[in-house]
Short mmCIF file of C-alpha atoms in Angstrom, two decimals:
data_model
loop_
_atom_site.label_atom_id
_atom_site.label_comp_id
_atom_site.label_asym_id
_atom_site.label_seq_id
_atom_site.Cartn_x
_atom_site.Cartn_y
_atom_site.Cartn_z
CA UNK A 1 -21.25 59.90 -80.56
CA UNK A 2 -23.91 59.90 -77.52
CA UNK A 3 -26.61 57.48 -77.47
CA UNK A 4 -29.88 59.20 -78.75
CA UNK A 5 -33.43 57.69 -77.22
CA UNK A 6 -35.18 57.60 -80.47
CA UNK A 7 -38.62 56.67 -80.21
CA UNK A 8 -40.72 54.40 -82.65
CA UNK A 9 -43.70 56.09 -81.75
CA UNK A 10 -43.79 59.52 -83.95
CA UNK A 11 -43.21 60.11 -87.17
CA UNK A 12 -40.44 62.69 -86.07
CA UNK A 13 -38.50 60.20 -84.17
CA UNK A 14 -39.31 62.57 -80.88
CA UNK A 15 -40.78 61.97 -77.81
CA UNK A 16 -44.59 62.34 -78.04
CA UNK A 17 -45.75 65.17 -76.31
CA UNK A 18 -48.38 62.81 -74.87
CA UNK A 19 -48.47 60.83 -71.80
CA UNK A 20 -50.38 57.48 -72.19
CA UNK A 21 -51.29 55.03 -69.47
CA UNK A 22 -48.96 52.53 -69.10
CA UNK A 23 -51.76 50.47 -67.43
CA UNK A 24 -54.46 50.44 -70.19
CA UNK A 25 -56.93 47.84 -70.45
CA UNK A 26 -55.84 45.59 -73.62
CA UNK A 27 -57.80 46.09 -76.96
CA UNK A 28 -57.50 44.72 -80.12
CA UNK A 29 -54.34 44.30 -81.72
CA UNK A 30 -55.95 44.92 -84.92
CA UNK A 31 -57.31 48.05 -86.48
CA UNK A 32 -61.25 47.69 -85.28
CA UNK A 33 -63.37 47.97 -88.33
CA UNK A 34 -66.97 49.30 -88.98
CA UNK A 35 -69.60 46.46 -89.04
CA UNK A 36 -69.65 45.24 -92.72
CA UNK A 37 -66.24 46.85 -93.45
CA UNK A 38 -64.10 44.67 -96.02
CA UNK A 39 -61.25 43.15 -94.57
CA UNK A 40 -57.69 43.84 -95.57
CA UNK A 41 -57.64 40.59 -97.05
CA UNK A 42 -61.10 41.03 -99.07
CA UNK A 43 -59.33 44.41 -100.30
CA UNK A 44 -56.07 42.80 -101.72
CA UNK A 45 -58.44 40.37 -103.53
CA UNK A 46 -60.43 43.19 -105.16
CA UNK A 47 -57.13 45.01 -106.21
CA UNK A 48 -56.15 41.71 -107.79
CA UNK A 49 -59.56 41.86 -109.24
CA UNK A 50 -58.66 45.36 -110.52
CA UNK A 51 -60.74 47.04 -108.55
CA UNK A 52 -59.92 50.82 -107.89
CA UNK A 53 -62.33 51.31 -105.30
CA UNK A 54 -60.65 48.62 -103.75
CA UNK A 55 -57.40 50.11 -103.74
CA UNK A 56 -59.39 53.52 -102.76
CA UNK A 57 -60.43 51.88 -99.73
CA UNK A 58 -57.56 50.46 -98.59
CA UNK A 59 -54.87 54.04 -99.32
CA UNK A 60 -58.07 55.60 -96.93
CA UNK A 61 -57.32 52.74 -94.07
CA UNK A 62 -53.39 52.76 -94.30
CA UNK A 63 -52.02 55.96 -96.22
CA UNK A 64 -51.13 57.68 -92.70
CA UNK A 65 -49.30 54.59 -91.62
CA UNK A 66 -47.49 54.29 -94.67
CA UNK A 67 -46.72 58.05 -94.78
CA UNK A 68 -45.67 58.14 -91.59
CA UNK A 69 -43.17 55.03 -92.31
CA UNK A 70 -41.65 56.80 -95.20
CA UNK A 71 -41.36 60.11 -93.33
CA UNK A 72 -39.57 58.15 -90.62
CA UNK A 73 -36.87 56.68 -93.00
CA UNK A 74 -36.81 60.05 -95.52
CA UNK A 75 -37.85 62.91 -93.27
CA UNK A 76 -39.13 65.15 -95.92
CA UNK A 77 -42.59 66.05 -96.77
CA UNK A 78 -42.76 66.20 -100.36
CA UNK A 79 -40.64 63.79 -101.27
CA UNK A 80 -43.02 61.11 -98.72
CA UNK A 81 -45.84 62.27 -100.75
CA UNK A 82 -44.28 61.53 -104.08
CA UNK A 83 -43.11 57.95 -102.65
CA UNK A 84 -46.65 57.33 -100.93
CA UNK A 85 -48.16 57.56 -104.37
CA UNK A 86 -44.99 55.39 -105.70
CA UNK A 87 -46.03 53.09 -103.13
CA UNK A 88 -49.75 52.55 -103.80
CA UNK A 89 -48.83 52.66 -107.50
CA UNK A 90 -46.79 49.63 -106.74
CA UNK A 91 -49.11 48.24 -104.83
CA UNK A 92 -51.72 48.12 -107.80
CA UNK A 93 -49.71 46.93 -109.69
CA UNK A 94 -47.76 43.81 -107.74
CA UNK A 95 -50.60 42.76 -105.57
CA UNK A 96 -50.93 39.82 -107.91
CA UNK A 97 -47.68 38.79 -105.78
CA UNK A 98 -49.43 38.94 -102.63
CA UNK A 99 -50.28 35.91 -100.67
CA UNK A 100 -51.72 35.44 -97.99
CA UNK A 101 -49.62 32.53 -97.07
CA UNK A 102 -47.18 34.44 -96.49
CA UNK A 103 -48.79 37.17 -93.91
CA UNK A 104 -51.16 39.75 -94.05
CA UNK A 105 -52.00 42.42 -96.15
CA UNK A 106 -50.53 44.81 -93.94
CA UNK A 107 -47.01 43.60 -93.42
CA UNK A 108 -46.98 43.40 -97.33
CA UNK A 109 -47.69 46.77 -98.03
CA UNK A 110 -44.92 47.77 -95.01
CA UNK A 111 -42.47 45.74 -96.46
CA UNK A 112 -42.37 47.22 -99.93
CA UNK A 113 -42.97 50.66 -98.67
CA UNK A 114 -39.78 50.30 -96.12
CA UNK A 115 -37.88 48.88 -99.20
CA UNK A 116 -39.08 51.87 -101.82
CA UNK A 117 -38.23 54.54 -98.94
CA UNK A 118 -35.06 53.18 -97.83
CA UNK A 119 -34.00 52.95 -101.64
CA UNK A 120 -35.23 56.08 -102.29
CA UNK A 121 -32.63 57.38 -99.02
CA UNK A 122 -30.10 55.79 -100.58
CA UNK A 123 -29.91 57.77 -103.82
CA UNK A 124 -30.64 60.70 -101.98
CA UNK A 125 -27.23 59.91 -99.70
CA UNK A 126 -25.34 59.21 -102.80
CA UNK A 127 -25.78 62.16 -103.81
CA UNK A 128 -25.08 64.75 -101.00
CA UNK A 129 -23.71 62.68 -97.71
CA UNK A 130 -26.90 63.95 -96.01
CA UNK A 131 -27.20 61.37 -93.21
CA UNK A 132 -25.97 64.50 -90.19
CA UNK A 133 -27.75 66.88 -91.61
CA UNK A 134 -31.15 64.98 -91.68
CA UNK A 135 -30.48 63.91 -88.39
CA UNK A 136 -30.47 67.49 -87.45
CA UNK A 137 -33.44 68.25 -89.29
CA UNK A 138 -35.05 65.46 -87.20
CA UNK A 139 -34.10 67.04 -83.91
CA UNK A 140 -34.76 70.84 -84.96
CA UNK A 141 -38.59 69.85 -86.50
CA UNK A 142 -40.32 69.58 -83.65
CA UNK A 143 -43.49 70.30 -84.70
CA UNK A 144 -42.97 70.13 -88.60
CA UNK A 145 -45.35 67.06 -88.83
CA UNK A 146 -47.45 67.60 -85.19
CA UNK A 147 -51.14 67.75 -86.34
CA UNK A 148 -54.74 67.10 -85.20
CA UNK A 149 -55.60 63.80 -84.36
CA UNK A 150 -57.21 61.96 -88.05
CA UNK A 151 -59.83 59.71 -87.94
CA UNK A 152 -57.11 56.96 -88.97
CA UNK A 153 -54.90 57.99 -85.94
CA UNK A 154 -57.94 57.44 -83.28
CA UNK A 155 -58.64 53.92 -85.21
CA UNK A 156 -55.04 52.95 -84.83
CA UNK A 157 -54.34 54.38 -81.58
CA UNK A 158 -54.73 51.44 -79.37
CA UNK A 159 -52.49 49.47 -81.47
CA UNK A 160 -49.94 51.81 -81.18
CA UNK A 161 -50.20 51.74 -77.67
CA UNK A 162 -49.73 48.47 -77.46
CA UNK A 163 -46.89 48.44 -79.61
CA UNK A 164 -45.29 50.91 -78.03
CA UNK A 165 -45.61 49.31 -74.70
CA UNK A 166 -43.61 46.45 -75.87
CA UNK A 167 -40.78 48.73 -77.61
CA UNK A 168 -40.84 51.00 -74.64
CA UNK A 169 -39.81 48.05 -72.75
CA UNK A 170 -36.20 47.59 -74.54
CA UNK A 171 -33.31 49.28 -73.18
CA UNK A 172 -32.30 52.89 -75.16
CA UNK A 173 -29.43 51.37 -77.02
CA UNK A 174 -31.31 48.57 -78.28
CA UNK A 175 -34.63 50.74 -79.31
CA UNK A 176 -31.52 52.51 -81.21
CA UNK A 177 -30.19 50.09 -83.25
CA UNK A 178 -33.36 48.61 -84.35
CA UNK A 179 -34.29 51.58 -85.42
CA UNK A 180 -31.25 52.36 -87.40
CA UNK A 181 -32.08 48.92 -89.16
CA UNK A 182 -35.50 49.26 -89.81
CA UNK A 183 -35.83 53.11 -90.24
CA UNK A 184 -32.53 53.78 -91.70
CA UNK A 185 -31.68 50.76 -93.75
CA UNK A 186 -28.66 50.28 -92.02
CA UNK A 187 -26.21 47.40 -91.88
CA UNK A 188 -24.53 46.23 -88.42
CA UNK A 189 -21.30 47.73 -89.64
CA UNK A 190 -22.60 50.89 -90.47
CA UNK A 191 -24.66 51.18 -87.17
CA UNK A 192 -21.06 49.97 -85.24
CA UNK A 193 -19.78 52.90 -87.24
CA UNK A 194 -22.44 55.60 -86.57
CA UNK A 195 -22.85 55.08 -82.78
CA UNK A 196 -18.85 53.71 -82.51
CA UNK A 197 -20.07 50.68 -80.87
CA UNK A 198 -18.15 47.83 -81.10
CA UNK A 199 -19.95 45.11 -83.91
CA UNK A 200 -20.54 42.71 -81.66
CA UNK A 201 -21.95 44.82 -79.21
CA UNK A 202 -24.23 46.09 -82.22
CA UNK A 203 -25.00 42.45 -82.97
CA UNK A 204 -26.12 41.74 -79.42
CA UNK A 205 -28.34 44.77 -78.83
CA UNK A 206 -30.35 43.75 -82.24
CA UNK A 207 -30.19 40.33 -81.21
CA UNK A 208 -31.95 40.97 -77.85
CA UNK A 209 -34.15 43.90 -78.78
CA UNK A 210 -35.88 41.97 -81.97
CA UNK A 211 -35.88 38.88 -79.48
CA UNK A 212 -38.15 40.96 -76.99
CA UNK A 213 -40.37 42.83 -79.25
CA UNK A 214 -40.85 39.28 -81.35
CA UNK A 215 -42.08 37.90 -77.99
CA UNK A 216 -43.91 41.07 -76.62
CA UNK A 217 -45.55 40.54 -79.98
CA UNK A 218 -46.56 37.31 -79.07
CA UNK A 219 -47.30 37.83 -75.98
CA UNK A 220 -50.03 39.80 -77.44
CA UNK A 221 -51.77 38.09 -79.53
CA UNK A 222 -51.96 34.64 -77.54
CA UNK A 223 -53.38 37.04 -74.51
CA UNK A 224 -56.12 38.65 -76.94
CA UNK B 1 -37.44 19.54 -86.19
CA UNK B 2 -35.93 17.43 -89.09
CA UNK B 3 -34.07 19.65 -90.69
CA UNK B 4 -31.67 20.00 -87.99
CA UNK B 5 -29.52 16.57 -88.23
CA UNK B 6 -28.11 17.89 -91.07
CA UNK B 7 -27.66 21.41 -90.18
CA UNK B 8 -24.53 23.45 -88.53
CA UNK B 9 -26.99 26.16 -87.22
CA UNK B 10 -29.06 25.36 -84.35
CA UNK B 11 -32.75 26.40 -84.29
CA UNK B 12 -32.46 28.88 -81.50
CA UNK B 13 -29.60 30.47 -83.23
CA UNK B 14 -31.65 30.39 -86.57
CA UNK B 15 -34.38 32.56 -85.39
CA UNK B 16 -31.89 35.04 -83.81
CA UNK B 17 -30.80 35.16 -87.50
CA UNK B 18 -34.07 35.88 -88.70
CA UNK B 19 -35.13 38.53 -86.37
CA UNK B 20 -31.90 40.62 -87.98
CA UNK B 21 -32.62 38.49 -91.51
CA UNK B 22 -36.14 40.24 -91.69
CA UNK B 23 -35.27 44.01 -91.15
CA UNK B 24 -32.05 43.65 -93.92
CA UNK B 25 -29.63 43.37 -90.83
CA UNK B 26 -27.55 40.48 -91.41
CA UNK B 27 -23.44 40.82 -92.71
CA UNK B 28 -22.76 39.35 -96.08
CA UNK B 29 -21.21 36.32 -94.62
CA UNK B 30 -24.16 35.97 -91.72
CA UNK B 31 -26.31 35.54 -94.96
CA UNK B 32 -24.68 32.85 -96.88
CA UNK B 33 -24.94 31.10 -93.88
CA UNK B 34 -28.09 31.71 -93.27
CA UNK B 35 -29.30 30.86 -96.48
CA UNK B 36 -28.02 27.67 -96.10
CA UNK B 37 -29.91 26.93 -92.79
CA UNK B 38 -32.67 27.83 -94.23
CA UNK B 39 -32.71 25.33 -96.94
CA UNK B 40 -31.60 22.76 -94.20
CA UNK B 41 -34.54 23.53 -91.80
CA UNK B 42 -36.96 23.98 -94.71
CA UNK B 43 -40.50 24.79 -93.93
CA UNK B 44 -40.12 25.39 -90.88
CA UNK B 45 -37.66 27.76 -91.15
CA UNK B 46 -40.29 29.54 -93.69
CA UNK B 47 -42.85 29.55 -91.71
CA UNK B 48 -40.60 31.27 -88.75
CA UNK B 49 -39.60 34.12 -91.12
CA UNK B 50 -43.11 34.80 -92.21
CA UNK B 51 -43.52 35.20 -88.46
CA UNK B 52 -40.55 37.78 -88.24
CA UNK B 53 -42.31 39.67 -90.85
CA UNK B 54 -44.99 40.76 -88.86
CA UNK B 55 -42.73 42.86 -86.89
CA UNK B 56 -42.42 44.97 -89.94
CA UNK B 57 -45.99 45.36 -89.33
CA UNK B 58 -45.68 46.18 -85.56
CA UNK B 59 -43.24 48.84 -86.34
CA UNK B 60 -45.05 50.61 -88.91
CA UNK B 61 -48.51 50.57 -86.30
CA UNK B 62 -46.00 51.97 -83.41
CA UNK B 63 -45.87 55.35 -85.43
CA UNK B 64 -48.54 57.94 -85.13
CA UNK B 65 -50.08 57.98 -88.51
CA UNK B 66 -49.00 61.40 -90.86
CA UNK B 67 -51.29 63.24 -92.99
CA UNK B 68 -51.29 63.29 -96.66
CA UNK B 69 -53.66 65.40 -98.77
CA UNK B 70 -56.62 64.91 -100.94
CA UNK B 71 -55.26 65.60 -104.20
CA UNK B 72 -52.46 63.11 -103.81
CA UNK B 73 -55.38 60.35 -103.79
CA UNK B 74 -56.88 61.81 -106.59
CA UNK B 75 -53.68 61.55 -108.53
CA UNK B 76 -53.31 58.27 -107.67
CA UNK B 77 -56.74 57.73 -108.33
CA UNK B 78 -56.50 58.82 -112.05
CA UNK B 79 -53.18 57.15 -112.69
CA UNK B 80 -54.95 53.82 -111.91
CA UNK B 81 -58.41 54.69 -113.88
CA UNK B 82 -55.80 55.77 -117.05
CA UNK B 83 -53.42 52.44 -116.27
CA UNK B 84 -56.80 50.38 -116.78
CA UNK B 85 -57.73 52.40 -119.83
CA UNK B 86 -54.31 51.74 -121.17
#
């Protein structure tokens, strides 16, 4: 099976049909707020508090992001809408787990989403062995979820250009079996398998990949 | 570093671990082990993983955000106003 370049930075796994500077100054890392915004953090407190506007406020800030993450791993419309509202459903309801001790707000809500959609492509798998034909899907959509820049993409689009800058760095092969982890829920086995790679191999190119980004990463934030 | 006399996994080699640990990528037998390391190293070793969980972060911020409509935050909306109720 050929190595595919799949890129982290659309929701279709294809190359944007945007160029960005590769030389842009640096902004912030973080999603820039209006003046007298809540925080993230202030947010999960008033969901704890059982507040709905909270939650209202915060599904407005991150419901593209966490669309576009279940998309990524599910690649169908409807069924990302069904799991988005899953997802802030959950959200309600186990943000008395949160802490933020243990990392922002954010990665939370990222890490339960990635775990409902990847469960959710799991019982979708066991049912028909879908995993070629989505991948097909993926390559023959290309303009299935292209639309108009949102308010929460402009917000967000300096992160993701910084982001992407570090990913961007990583050799093909790497990007590749990253994202078969993250996206795809894969185990090294299963990615040796899919891209007949030998596991080591597999083991090396996640090793070195995460290692980059996880320094890019940091890179980042101690220059900001 | 004090967890380290006692433990077969070196500290370098621990975080490799958790970069694949954090995105569900470690073998059955890669976690047992690391598991175990991670008791050794203690909080340390917790406070690298809560690092390696903000890639999860940095990957869902490298995709371009994807639409959703209005009536699916209405629905949620009322599910939460009815939960409260409840």
């Amino acid at each position: 099976m050929p190595i595919m370049a799949l890129d982290f930075s659309s929701t279709t796994g294809l190359p944007e049909e945007t160029a960005e500077a590769s030389n842009t100054r640096l902004p912030a890392a973080a999603p820039i707020l209006e003046p007298g915004a809540p925080t993230d953090l202030e947010l999960m407190h008033g969901i704890q508090a059982e507040d709905p506007e909270a939650l209202s406020q915060l599904y407005d800030r991150y419901n593209g992001i966490i669309k576009a993450l279940i998309l990524r791993v599910i690649h169908n419309e409807a069924e990302a809408d069904d799991l988005l509202q899953e997802i802030f459903m959950e959200i309600w309801n186990q943000a008395k787990n949160f802490s933020a001790q243990k990392g922002k707000p954010l990665g939370w809500m990222v890490t339960l989403a990635r775990r409902r959609a990847i469960d959710g492509l799991r019982k979708k798998q066991a049912y028909a062995r879908a995993g070629e034909r989505l991948q097909t899907e993926t390559e023959q959509q290309p303009d299935a979820w292209v639309h108009n820049a949102t308010e929460e993409e402009i917000t967000f689009g300096d992160t993701r250009l910084l982001v992407r800058q570090v990913i961007d760095t990583l050799p093909v092969a790497q990007q590749e079996a990253i994202n078969l982890a993250f996206f795809r829920g894969m185990s090294q086995r299963e990615i040796a398998a899919k891209t007949n790679t030998p596991l080591g191999t597999v083991k090396t190119r996640l090793e070195l990949g995460l290692k980059k980004i996880y320094d890019g990463l940091k890179e980042l934030r101690d220059e900001l | 570093m004090t967890g380290l006399k006692n433990c077969a996994m070196s500290f370098d080699e621990f975080q490799n671990q958790a970069r694949l640990y954090v995105i569900g990528a470690l073998e059955p037998e890669e976690l047992e082990e690391f598991e175990l390391a991670r008791k050794d190293l203690g909080q340390e070793a917790e406070d690298f993983i809560t690092k390696c969980y903000s890639m999860h972060e940095a990957f869902a911020l490298s995709l371009r955000p994807a639409k959703s409509s209005d009536v699916l935050k209405d629905r949620l909306m009322a599910m939460v106003r009815n939960r409260q109720k409840s």
